[in-house]
N, CA, C and O atoms as a Tinker XYZ file with bonds, in Angstrom:
   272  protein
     1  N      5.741000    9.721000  -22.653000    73     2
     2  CA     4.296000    9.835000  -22.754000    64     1     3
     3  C      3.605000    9.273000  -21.515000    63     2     4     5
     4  O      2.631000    9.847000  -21.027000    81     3
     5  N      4.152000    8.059000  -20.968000    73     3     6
     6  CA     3.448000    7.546000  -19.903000    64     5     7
     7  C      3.593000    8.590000  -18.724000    63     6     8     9
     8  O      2.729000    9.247000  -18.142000    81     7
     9  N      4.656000    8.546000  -18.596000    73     7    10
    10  CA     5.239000    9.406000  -17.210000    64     9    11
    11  C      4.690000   10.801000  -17.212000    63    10    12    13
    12  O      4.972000   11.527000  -16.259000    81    11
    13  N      3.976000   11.225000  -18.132000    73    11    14
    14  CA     3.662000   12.844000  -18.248000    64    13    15
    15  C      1.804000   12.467000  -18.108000    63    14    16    17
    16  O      1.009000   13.221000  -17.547000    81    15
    17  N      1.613000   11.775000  -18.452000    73    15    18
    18  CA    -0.213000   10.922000  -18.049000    64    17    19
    19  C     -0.013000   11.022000  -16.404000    63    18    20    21
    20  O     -0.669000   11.759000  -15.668000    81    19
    21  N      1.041000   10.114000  -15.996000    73    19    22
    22  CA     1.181000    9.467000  -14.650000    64    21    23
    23  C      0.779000   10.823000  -13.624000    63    22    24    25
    24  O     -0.198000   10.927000  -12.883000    81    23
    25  N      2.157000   12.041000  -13.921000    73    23    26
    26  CA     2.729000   13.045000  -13.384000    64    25    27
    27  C      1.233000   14.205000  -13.527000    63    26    28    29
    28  O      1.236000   15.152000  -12.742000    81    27
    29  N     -0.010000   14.078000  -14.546000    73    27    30
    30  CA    -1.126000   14.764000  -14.255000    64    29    31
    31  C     -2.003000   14.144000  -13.398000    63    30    32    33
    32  O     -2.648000   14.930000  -12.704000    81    31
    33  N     -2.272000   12.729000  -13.197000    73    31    34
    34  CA    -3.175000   11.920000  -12.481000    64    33    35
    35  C     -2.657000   12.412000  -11.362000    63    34    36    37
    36  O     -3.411000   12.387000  -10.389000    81    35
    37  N     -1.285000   12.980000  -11.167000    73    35    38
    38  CA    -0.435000   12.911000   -9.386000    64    37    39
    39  C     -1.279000   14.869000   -9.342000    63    38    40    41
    40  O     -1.503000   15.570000   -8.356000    81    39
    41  N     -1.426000   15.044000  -10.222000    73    39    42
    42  CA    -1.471000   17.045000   -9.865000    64    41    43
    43  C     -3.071000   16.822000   -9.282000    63    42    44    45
    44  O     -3.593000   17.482000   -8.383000    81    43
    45  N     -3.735000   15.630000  -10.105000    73    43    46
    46  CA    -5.191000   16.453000   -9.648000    64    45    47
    47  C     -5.533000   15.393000   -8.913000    63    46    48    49
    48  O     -6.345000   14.690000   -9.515000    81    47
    49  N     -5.101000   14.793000   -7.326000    73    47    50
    50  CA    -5.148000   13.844000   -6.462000    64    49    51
    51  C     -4.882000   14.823000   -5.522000    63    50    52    53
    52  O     -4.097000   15.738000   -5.770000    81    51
    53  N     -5.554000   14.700000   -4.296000    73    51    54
    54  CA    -5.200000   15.668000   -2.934000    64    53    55
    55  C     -4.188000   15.537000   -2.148000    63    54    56    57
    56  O     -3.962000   14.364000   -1.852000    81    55
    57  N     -3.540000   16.253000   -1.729000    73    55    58
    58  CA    -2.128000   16.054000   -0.981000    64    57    59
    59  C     -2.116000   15.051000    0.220000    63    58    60    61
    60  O     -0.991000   14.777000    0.640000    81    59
    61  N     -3.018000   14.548000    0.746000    73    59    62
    62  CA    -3.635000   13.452000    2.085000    64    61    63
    63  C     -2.784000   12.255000    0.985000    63    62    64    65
    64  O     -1.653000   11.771000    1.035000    81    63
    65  N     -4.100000   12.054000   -0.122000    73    63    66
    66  CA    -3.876000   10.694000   -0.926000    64    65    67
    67  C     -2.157000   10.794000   -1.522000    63    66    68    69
    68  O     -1.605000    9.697000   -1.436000    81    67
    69  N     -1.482000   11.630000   -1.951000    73    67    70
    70  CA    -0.364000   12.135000   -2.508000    64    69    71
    71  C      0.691000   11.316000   -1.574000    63    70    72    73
    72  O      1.383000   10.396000   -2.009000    81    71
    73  N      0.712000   11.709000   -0.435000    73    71    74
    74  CA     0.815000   11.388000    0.703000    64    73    75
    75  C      1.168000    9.496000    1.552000    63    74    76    77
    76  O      2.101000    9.047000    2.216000    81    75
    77  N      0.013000    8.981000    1.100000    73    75    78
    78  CA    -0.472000    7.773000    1.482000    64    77    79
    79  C      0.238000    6.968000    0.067000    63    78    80    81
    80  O      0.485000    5.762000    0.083000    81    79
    81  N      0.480000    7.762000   -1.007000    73    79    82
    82  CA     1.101000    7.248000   -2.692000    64    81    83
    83  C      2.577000    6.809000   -1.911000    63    82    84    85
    84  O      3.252000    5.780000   -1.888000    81    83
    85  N      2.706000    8.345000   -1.208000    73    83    86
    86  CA     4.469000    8.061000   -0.745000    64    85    87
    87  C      4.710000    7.233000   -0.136000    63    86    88    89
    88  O      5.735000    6.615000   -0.424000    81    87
    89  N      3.876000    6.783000    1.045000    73    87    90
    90  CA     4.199000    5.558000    1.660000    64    89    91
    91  C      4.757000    4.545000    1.299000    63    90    92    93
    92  O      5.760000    3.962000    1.713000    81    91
    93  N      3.719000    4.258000    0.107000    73    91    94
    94  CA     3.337000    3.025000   -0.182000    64    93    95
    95  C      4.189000    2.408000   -1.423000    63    94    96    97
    96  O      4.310000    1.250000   -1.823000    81    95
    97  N      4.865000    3.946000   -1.980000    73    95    98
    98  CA     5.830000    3.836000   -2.435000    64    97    99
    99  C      7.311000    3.584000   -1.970000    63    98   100   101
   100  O      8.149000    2.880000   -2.535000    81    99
   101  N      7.461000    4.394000   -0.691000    73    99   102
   102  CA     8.340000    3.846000    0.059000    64   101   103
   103  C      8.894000    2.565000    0.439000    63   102   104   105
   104  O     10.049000    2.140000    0.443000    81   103
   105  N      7.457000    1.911000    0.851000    73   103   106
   106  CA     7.251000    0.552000    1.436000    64   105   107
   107  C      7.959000   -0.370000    0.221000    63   106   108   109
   108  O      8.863000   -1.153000    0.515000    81   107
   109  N      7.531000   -0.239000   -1.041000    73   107   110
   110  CA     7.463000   -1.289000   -2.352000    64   109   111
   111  C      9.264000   -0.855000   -2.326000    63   110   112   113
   112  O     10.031000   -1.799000   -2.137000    81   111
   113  N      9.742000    0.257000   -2.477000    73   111   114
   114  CA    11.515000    0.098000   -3.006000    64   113   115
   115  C     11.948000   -0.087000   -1.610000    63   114   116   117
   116  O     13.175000   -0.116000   -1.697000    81   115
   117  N     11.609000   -0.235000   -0.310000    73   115   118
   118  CA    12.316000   -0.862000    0.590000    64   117   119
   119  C     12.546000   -2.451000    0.265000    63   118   120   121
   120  O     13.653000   -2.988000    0.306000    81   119
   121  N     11.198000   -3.182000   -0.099000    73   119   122
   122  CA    10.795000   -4.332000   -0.108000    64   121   123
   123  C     11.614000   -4.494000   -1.634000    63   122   124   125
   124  O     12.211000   -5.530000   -1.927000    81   123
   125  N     11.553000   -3.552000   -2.352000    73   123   126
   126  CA    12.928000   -4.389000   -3.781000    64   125   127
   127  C     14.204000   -4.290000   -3.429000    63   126   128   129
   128  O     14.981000   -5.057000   -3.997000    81   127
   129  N     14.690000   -3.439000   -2.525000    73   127   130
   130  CA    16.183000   -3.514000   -2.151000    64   129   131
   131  C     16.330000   -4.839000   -1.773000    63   130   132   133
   132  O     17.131000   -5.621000   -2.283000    81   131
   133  N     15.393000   -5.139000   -0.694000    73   131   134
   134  CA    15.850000   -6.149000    0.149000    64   133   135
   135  C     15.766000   -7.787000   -0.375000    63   134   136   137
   136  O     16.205000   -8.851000    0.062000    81   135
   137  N     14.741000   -7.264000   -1.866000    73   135   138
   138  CA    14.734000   -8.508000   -2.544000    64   137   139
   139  C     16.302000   -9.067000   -3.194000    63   138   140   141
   140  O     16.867000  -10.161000   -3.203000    81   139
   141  N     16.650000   -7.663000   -3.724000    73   139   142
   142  CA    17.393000   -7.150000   -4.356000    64   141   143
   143  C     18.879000   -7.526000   -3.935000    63   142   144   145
   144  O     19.793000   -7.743000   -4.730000    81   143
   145  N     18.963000   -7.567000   -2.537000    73   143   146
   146  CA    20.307000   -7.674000   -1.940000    64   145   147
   147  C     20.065000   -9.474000   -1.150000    63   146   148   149
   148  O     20.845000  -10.011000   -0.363000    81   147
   149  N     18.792000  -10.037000   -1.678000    73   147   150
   150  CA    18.966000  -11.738000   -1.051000    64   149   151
   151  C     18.868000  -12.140000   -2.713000    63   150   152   153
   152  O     18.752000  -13.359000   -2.838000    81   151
   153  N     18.887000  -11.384000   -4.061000    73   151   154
   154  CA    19.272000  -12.202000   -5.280000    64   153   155
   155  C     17.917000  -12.654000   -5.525000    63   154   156   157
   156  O     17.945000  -13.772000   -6.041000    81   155
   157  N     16.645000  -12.178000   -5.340000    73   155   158
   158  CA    15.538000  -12.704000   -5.593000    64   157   159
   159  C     14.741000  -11.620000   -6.596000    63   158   160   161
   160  O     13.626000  -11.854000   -7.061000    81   159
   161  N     15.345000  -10.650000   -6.795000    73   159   162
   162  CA    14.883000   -9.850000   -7.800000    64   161   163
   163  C     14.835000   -9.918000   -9.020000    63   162   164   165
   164  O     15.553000   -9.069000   -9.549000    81   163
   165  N     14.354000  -10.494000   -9.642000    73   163   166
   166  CA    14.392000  -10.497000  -11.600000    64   165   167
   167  C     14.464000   -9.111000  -12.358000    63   166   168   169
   168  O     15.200000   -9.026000  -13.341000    81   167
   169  N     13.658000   -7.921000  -11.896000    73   167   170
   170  CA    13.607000   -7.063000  -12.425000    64   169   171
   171  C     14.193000   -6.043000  -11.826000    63   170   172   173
   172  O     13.448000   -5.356000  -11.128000    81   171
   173  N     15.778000   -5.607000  -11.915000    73   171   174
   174  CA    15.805000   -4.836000  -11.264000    64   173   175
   175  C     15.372000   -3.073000  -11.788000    63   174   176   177
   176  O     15.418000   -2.158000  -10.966000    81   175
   177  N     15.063000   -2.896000  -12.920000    73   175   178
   178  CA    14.755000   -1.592000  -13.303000    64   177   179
   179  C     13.908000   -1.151000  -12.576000    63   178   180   181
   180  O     13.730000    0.063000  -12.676000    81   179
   181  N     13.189000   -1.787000  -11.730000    73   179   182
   182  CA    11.721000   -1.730000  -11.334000    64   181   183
   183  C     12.322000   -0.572000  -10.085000    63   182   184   185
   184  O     11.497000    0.272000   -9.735000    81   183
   185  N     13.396000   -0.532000   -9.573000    73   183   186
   186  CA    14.324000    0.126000   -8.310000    64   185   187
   187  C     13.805000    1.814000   -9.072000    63   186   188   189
   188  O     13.044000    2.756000   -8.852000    81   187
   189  N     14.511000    1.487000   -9.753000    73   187   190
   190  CA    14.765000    3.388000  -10.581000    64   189   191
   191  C     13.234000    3.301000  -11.089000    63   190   192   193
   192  O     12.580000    4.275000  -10.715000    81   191
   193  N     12.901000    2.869000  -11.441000    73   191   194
   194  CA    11.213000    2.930000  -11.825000    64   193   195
   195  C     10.580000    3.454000  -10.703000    63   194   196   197
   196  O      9.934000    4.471000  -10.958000    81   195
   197  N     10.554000    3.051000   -9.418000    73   195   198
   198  CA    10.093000    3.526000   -8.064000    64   197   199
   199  C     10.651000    4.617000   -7.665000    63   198   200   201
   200  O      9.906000    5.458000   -7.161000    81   199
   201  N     11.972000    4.886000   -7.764000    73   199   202
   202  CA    12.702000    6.005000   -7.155000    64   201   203
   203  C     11.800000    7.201000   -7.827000    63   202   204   205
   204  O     11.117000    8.022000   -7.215000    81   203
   205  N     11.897000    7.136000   -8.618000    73   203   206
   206  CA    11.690000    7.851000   -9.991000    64   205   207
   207  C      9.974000    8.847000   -9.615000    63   206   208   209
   208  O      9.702000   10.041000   -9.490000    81   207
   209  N      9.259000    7.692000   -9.558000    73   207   210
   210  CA     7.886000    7.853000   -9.051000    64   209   211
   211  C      7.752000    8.181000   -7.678000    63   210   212   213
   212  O      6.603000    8.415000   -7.304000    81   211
   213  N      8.807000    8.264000   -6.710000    73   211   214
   214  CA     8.580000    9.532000   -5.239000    64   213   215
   215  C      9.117000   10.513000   -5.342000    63   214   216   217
   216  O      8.778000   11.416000   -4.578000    81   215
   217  N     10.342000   10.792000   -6.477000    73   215   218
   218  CA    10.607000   11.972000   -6.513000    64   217   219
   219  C      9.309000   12.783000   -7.452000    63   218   220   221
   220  O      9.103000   13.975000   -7.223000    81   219
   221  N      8.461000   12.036000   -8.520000    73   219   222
   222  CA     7.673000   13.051000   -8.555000    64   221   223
   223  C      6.480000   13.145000   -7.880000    63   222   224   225
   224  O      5.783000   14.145000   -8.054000    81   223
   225  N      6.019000   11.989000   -6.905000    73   223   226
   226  CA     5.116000   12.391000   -5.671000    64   225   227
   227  C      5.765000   13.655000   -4.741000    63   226   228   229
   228  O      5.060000   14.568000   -4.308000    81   227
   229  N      6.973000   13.571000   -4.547000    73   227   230
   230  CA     7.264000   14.584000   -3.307000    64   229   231
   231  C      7.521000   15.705000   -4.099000    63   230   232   233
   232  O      7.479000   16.756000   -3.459000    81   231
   233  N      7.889000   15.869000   -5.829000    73   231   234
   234  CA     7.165000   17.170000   -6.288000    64   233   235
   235  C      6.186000   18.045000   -6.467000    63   234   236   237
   236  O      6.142000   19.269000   -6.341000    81   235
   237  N      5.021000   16.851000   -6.934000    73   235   238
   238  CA     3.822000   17.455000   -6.951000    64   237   239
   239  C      3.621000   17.855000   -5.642000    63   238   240   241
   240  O      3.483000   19.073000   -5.751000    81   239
   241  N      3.521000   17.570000   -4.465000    73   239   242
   242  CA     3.188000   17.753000   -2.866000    64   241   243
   243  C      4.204000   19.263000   -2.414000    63   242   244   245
   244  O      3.862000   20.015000   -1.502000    81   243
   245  N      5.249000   19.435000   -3.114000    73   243   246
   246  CA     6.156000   20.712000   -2.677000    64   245   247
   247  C      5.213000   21.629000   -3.821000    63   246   248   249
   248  O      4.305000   22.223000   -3.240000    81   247
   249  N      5.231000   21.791000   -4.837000    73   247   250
   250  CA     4.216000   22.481000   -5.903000    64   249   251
   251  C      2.483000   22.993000   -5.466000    63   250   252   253
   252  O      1.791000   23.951000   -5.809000    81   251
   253  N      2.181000   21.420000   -4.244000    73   251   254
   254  CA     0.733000   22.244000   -4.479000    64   253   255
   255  C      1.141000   22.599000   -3.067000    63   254   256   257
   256  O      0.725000   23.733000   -2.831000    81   255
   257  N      1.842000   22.045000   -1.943000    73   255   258
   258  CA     2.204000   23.377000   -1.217000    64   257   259
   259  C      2.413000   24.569000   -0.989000    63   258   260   261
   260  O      1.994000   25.305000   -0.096000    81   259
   261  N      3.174000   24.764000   -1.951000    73   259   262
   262  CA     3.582000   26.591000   -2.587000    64   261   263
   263  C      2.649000   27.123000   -3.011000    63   262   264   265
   264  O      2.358000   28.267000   -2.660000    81   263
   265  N      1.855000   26.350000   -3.978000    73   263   266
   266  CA     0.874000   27.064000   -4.554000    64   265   267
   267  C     -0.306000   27.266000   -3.160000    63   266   268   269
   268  O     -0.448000   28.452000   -2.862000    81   267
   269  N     -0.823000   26.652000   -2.629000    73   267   270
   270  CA    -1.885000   26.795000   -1.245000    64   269   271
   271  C     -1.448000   28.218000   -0.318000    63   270   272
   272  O     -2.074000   28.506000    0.703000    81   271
């Protein structure tokens, strides 16, 4: 239920902002690996939680590509 809320807020956001999501998503699971691999991570689900959330940023962004 959450993830299908999340995955419409991502359809009707413009591909610029879509974009600037990926970054910033990028940035956050670089910054948990590295927590991740000095043992300072408590949560690690939070990894696949992030992964999770650029593969469907870089869907929606291939989708409204095609569609444009």
């Amino acid at each position: 239920m959450k993830n299908t809320k999340y995955v419409e807020d991502l359809k009707n956001t413009s591909v610029a902002e879509l974009s600037a999501q990926l970054v910033e998503a990028k940035k956050e699971l670089f910054n948990l690996r590295f927590q991740n691999a000095t043992n300072q991570l408590d949560n690690t689900a939070r990894i696949r939680e992030v992964r999770r959330n650029i593969a469907r940023i870089q869907t929606v962004i291939t989708e409204a590509e095609k569609n444009a």
